[in-house]
């Protein structure tokens, strides 16, 4: 049985082949790809390979990533349009440690979907997967994701100054984290 999370406005479950066209469409937007690991020439084949490589359970094992699709379930966005995704990676070397990444299609920015999804995924990891620690990181120029991480309650824990050779330049990363006990206290 694969993971399915339900929030007031979203259903969250592993990305499926049916999601590929919408997923590719927003990954190809240059502003969406700007601070991400892919380029704006992202293809249908790339997406199909990503979906095929996912663990069937939707639960990442150490060293694996799962892409959870965010599907809107209310208002003008019915029925279950793919509005974005949350990537969940299980740390290969530390137990019960996860990294998250999030992307929304441009038409769905500014409505609180990313924060709603991240809170649900963090809740799931803490409550169901026994997570000890969840981390996220963002390019220091990516103000939208830095604001998002703060809004969700992650704690800034470091700046990796020009530590990442990324898309042809030295890039500064801001790292955020949340321990299980910090999440419980929020
Ligand atoms: C990072 C990213 C997901 C953030 O998206 P976002 O739309 O800013 O975040 P949310 O969905 O949480 O929406 C928050 C905004 O919606 C507003 N909002 C509107 N209705 C809302 C509601 N019902 N509930 C909550 N917030 C709402 C908030 O006030 C906030 O607006 P503000 O930015 O003007 O303060 C988006 O910029 C993105 O996809 N970027 C490209 C991919 C990327 O770089 N990802 C980072 C890699 S980890």
Tab-separated table of C-alpha atoms and ligand atoms in Angstrom:
chain	number	residue	atom	x	y	z
A	1	UNK	CA	0.000	0.000	0.000
A	2	UNK	CA	1.468	3.276	-1.098
A	3	UNK	CA	1.477	6.445	0.968
A	4	UNK	CA	-1.473	8.824	0.500
A	5	UNK	CA	-1.639	11.981	2.608
A	6	UNK	CA	-4.720	14.185	2.694
A	7	UNK	CA	-4.731	17.864	3.690
A	8	UNK	CA	-7.612	20.365	3.514
A	9	UNK	CA	-6.793	21.206	-0.125
A	10	UNK	CA	-4.424	18.502	-1.360
A	11	UNK	CA	-4.033	14.794	-1.884
A	12	UNK	CA	-0.376	13.769	-1.791
A	13	UNK	CA	0.836	10.483	-3.261
A	14	UNK	CA	3.760	9.211	-5.350
A	15	UNK	CA	4.082	10.665	-8.816
A	16	UNK	CA	2.493	8.417	-11.435
A	17	UNK	CA	2.869	8.033	-15.217
A	18	UNK	CA	-0.400	9.964	-15.604
A	19	UNK	CA	1.318	12.971	-13.990
A	20	UNK	CA	4.168	13.053	-16.510
A	21	UNK	CA	2.775	15.707	-18.934
A	22	UNK	CA	1.965	18.225	-16.166
A	23	UNK	CA	5.225	17.471	-14.333
A	24	UNK	CA	7.314	18.003	-17.486
A	25	UNK	CA	5.428	21.210	-18.334
A	26	UNK	CA	6.386	22.948	-15.093
A	27	UNK	CA	9.914	21.491	-14.939
A	28	UNK	CA	10.592	23.077	-18.344
A	29	UNK	CA	9.776	26.606	-17.107
A	30	UNK	CA	13.180	28.368	-16.844
A	31	UNK	CA	12.275	30.168	-13.591
A	32	UNK	CA	11.273	26.840	-12.005
A	33	UNK	CA	14.456	25.054	-13.133
A	34	UNK	CA	16.725	27.973	-12.166
A	35	UNK	CA	17.760	26.720	-8.708
A	36	UNK	CA	17.000	23.049	-9.258
A	37	UNK	CA	19.038	20.038	-10.342
A	38	UNK	CA	17.495	19.841	-13.834
A	39	UNK	CA	17.561	22.163	-16.875
A	40	UNK	CA	14.645	23.664	-18.813
A	41	UNK	CA	15.133	21.051	-21.556
A	42	UNK	CA	13.742	18.429	-19.130
A	43	UNK	CA	11.999	15.789	-21.260
A	44	UNK	CA	9.122	13.328	-21.094
A	45	UNK	CA	11.726	10.538	-21.141
A	46	UNK	CA	13.467	12.074	-18.106
A	47	UNK	CA	10.165	12.144	-16.231
A	48	UNK	CA	9.203	8.608	-17.216
A	49	UNK	CA	12.602	7.356	-16.012
A	50	UNK	CA	12.150	9.211	-12.713
A	51	UNK	CA	8.700	7.677	-12.168
A	52	UNK	CA	9.925	4.189	-13.112
A	53	UNK	CA	12.841	4.420	-10.660
A	54	UNK	CA	10.643	5.248	-7.660
A	55	UNK	CA	10.151	2.622	-4.957
A	56	UNK	CA	6.682	1.117	-5.454
A	57	UNK	CA	5.743	1.708	-1.816
A	58	UNK	CA	6.354	5.441	-2.124
A	59	UNK	CA	8.566	5.133	0.948
A	60	UNK	CA	12.232	5.973	0.361
A	61	UNK	CA	14.832	3.612	1.777
A	62	UNK	CA	18.290	4.958	2.734
A	63	UNK	CA	19.842	6.525	-0.351
A	64	UNK	CA	16.535	6.683	-2.279
A	65	UNK	CA	14.301	9.594	-3.312
A	66	UNK	CA	10.539	9.613	-3.857
A	67	UNK	CA	8.661	12.325	-5.702
A	68	UNK	CA	5.254	12.902	-4.119
A	69	UNK	CA	2.701	14.551	-6.389
A	70	UNK	CA	0.499	17.307	-4.925
A	71	UNK	CA	-3.043	17.153	-6.284
A	72	UNK	CA	-5.543	19.898	-5.556
A	73	UNK	CA	-8.869	18.589	-4.323
A	74	UNK	CA	-10.893	21.756	-3.795
A	75	UNK	CA	-12.078	24.957	-5.401
A	76	UNK	CA	-11.263	25.850	-8.987
A	77	UNK	CA	-8.493	23.248	-9.148
A	78	UNK	CA	-10.742	20.172	-9.146
A	79	UNK	CA	-10.423	17.425	-10.157
A	80	UNK	CA	-7.041	16.505	-8.724
A	81	UNK	CA	-4.877	18.622	-10.968
A	82	UNK	CA	-1.135	18.202	-10.298
A	83	UNK	CA	-0.052	21.508	-8.726
A	84	UNK	CA	3.493	20.459	-7.797
A	85	UNK	CA	5.573	17.913	-5.957
A	86	UNK	CA	7.577	17.288	-2.815
A	87	UNK	CA	10.760	15.226	-3.156
A	88	UNK	CA	11.611	13.085	-0.125
A	89	UNK	CA	15.109	11.656	0.191
A	90	UNK	CA	16.224	9.241	2.888
A	91	UNK	CA	19.782	9.925	4.037
A	92	UNK	CA	22.134	7.114	3.002
A	93	UNK	CA	24.418	7.382	6.017
A	94	UNK	CA	22.295	8.608	8.951
A	95	UNK	CA	19.276	6.692	10.256
A	96	UNK	CA	15.831	8.332	10.322
A	97	UNK	CA	17.111	11.433	8.515
A	98	UNK	CA	15.339	12.895	5.477
A	99	UNK	CA	15.823	15.734	3.009
A	100	UNK	CA	12.928	17.514	1.303
A	101	UNK	CA	12.596	19.620	-1.821
A	102	UNK	CA	9.462	21.283	-3.173
A	103	UNK	CA	8.284	22.646	-6.511
A	104	UNK	CA	4.987	24.184	-7.584
A	105	UNK	CA	3.765	24.854	-11.115
A	106	UNK	CA	3.830	28.643	-11.646
A	107	UNK	CA	0.023	28.908	-11.862
A	108	UNK	CA	-0.226	27.563	-8.313
A	109	UNK	CA	2.282	29.820	-6.536
A	110	UNK	CA	1.090	32.203	-3.845
A	111	UNK	CA	-1.769	30.101	-2.473
A	112	UNK	CA	-0.099	28.311	0.395
A	113	UNK	CA	0.022	24.884	-1.282
A	114	UNK	CA	3.774	24.428	-0.713
A	115	UNK	CA	3.585	25.139	3.020
A	116	UNK	CA	0.474	22.944	3.393
A	117	UNK	CA	2.213	20.066	1.614
A	118	UNK	CA	5.498	20.383	3.506
A	119	UNK	CA	3.724	20.378	6.866
A	120	UNK	CA	1.823	17.217	5.910
A	121	UNK	CA	4.945	15.438	4.656
A	122	UNK	CA	6.928	16.414	7.770
A	123	UNK	CA	4.042	15.222	9.981
A	124	UNK	CA	4.021	11.901	8.110
A	125	UNK	CA	7.792	11.454	8.393
A	126	UNK	CA	7.762	12.245	12.106
A	127	UNK	CA	4.620	10.293	13.040
A	128	UNK	CA	4.718	7.335	10.657
A	129	UNK	CA	8.373	6.949	9.672
A	130	UNK	CA	9.987	7.773	13.023
A	131	UNK	CA	12.036	10.618	11.583
A	132	UNK	CA	14.658	12.129	13.849
A	133	UNK	CA	15.639	14.991	11.567
A	134	UNK	CA	14.386	16.636	8.369
A	135	UNK	CA	16.561	19.027	6.368
A	136	UNK	CA	16.075	21.331	3.395
A	137	UNK	CA	18.421	23.606	1.552
A	138	UNK	CA	18.047	26.419	-0.918
A	139	UNK	CA	20.143	28.714	-3.059
A	140	UNK	CA	20.700	31.925	-1.076
A	141	UNK	CA	19.092	33.889	-3.960
A	142	UNK	CA	15.944	31.748	-3.965
A	143	UNK	CA	13.968	34.039	-1.667
A	144	UNK	CA	10.691	32.141	-2.196
A	145	UNK	CA	12.037	28.885	-0.790
A	146	UNK	CA	13.910	30.595	2.061
A	147	UNK	CA	10.674	32.315	3.132
A	148	UNK	CA	8.798	29.024	2.767
A	149	UNK	CA	11.213	27.093	4.985
A	150	UNK	CA	10.974	29.774	7.687
A	151	UNK	CA	7.170	29.878	7.393
A	152	UNK	CA	6.919	26.131	7.921
A	153	UNK	CA	9.100	26.403	11.027
A	154	UNK	CA	12.435	24.999	9.930
A	155	UNK	CA	15.460	26.372	11.801
A	156	UNK	CA	18.267	28.018	9.824
A	157	UNK	CA	21.382	26.085	10.692
A	158	UNK	CA	24.037	27.247	8.321
A	159	UNK	CA	25.289	29.055	5.272
A	160	UNK	CA	27.541	27.161	2.908
A	161	UNK	CA	29.279	30.134	1.377
A	162	UNK	CA	30.099	29.528	-2.284
A	163	UNK	CA	30.331	25.828	-1.479
A	164	UNK	CA	28.463	24.470	-4.474
A	165	UNK	CA	29.659	24.623	-8.116
A	166	UNK	CA	26.230	24.797	-9.704
A	167	UNK	CA	25.185	25.676	-13.251
A	168	UNK	CA	28.535	27.263	-14.010
A	169	UNK	CA	29.115	29.356	-10.892
A	170	UNK	CA	29.960	29.102	-7.220
A	171	UNK	CA	26.691	29.108	-5.320
A	172	UNK	CA	25.856	29.811	-1.683
A	173	UNK	CA	23.404	27.441	0.012
A	174	UNK	CA	21.271	28.084	3.076
A	175	UNK	CA	20.577	24.974	5.106
A	176	UNK	CA	17.555	24.508	7.345
A	177	UNK	CA	16.576	21.645	9.638
A	178	UNK	CA	13.960	20.434	12.033
A	179	UNK	CA	14.434	17.869	14.767
A	180	UNK	CA	11.628	15.647	15.919
A	181	UNK	CA	11.445	17.453	19.267
A	182	UNK	CA	11.372	20.857	17.563
A	183	UNK	CA	8.461	19.755	15.364
A	184	UNK	CA	6.575	18.477	18.414
A	185	UNK	CA	7.043	21.856	20.106
A	186	UNK	CA	5.770	23.892	17.136
B	1	LIG	C1	9.545	27.432	-3.543
B	1	LIG	C2	8.095	27.526	-3.990
B	1	LIG	C3	7.461	26.135	-3.925
B	1	LIG	C4	7.353	28.453	-3.014
B	1	LIG	O1	6.021	28.638	-3.476
B	1	LIG	P1	5.047	29.705	-2.769
B	1	LIG	O2	3.857	29.826	-3.617
B	1	LIG	O3	5.818	30.945	-2.459
B	1	LIG	O4	4.704	29.026	-1.384
B	1	LIG	P2	3.254	28.634	-0.793
B	1	LIG	O5	2.562	27.724	-1.728
B	1	LIG	O6	3.471	28.184	0.599
B	1	LIG	O7	2.447	30.000	-0.840
B	1	LIG	C5	2.774	31.065	0.042
B	1	LIG	C6	2.119	32.350	-0.404
B	1	LIG	O8	0.731	32.133	-0.628
B	1	LIG	C7	-0.019	33.092	0.129
B	1	LIG	N1	-1.339	32.494	0.403
B	1	LIG	C8	-2.450	32.772	-0.328
B	1	LIG	N2	-3.472	32.028	0.094
B	1	LIG	C9	-3.004	31.257	1.101
B	1	LIG	C10	-3.617	30.276	1.941
B	1	LIG	N3	-4.909	29.934	1.803
B	1	LIG	N4	-2.857	29.670	2.877
B	1	LIG	C11	-1.562	29.990	3.028
B	1	LIG	N5	-0.932	30.930	2.262
B	1	LIG	C12	-1.652	31.549	1.295
B	1	LIG	C13	0.869	33.398	1.303
B	1	LIG	O9	0.535	34.640	1.914
B	1	LIG	C14	2.216	33.478	0.625
B	1	LIG	O10	2.302	34.683	-0.080
B	1	LIG	P3	3.635	35.604	-0.053
B	1	LIG	O11	4.707	34.776	-0.741
B	1	LIG	O12	3.238	36.797	-0.824
B	1	LIG	O13	3.948	35.848	1.377
B	1	LIG	C15	7.973	28.101	-5.420
B	1	LIG	O14	8.561	29.383	-5.443
B	1	LIG	C16	8.657	27.228	-6.471
B	1	LIG	O15	8.108	26.235	-6.935
B	1	LIG	N6	9.873	27.614	-6.881
B	1	LIG	C17	10.609	26.886	-7.929
B	1	LIG	C18	11.146	25.589	-7.424
B	1	LIG	C19	12.216	25.793	-6.366
B	1	LIG	O16	13.152	26.580	-6.542
B	1	LIG	N7	12.100	25.055	-5.270
B	1	LIG	C20	13.055	25.102	-4.181
B	1	LIG	C21	13.932	23.899	-4.166
B	1	LIG	S1	13.900	23.128	-2.564
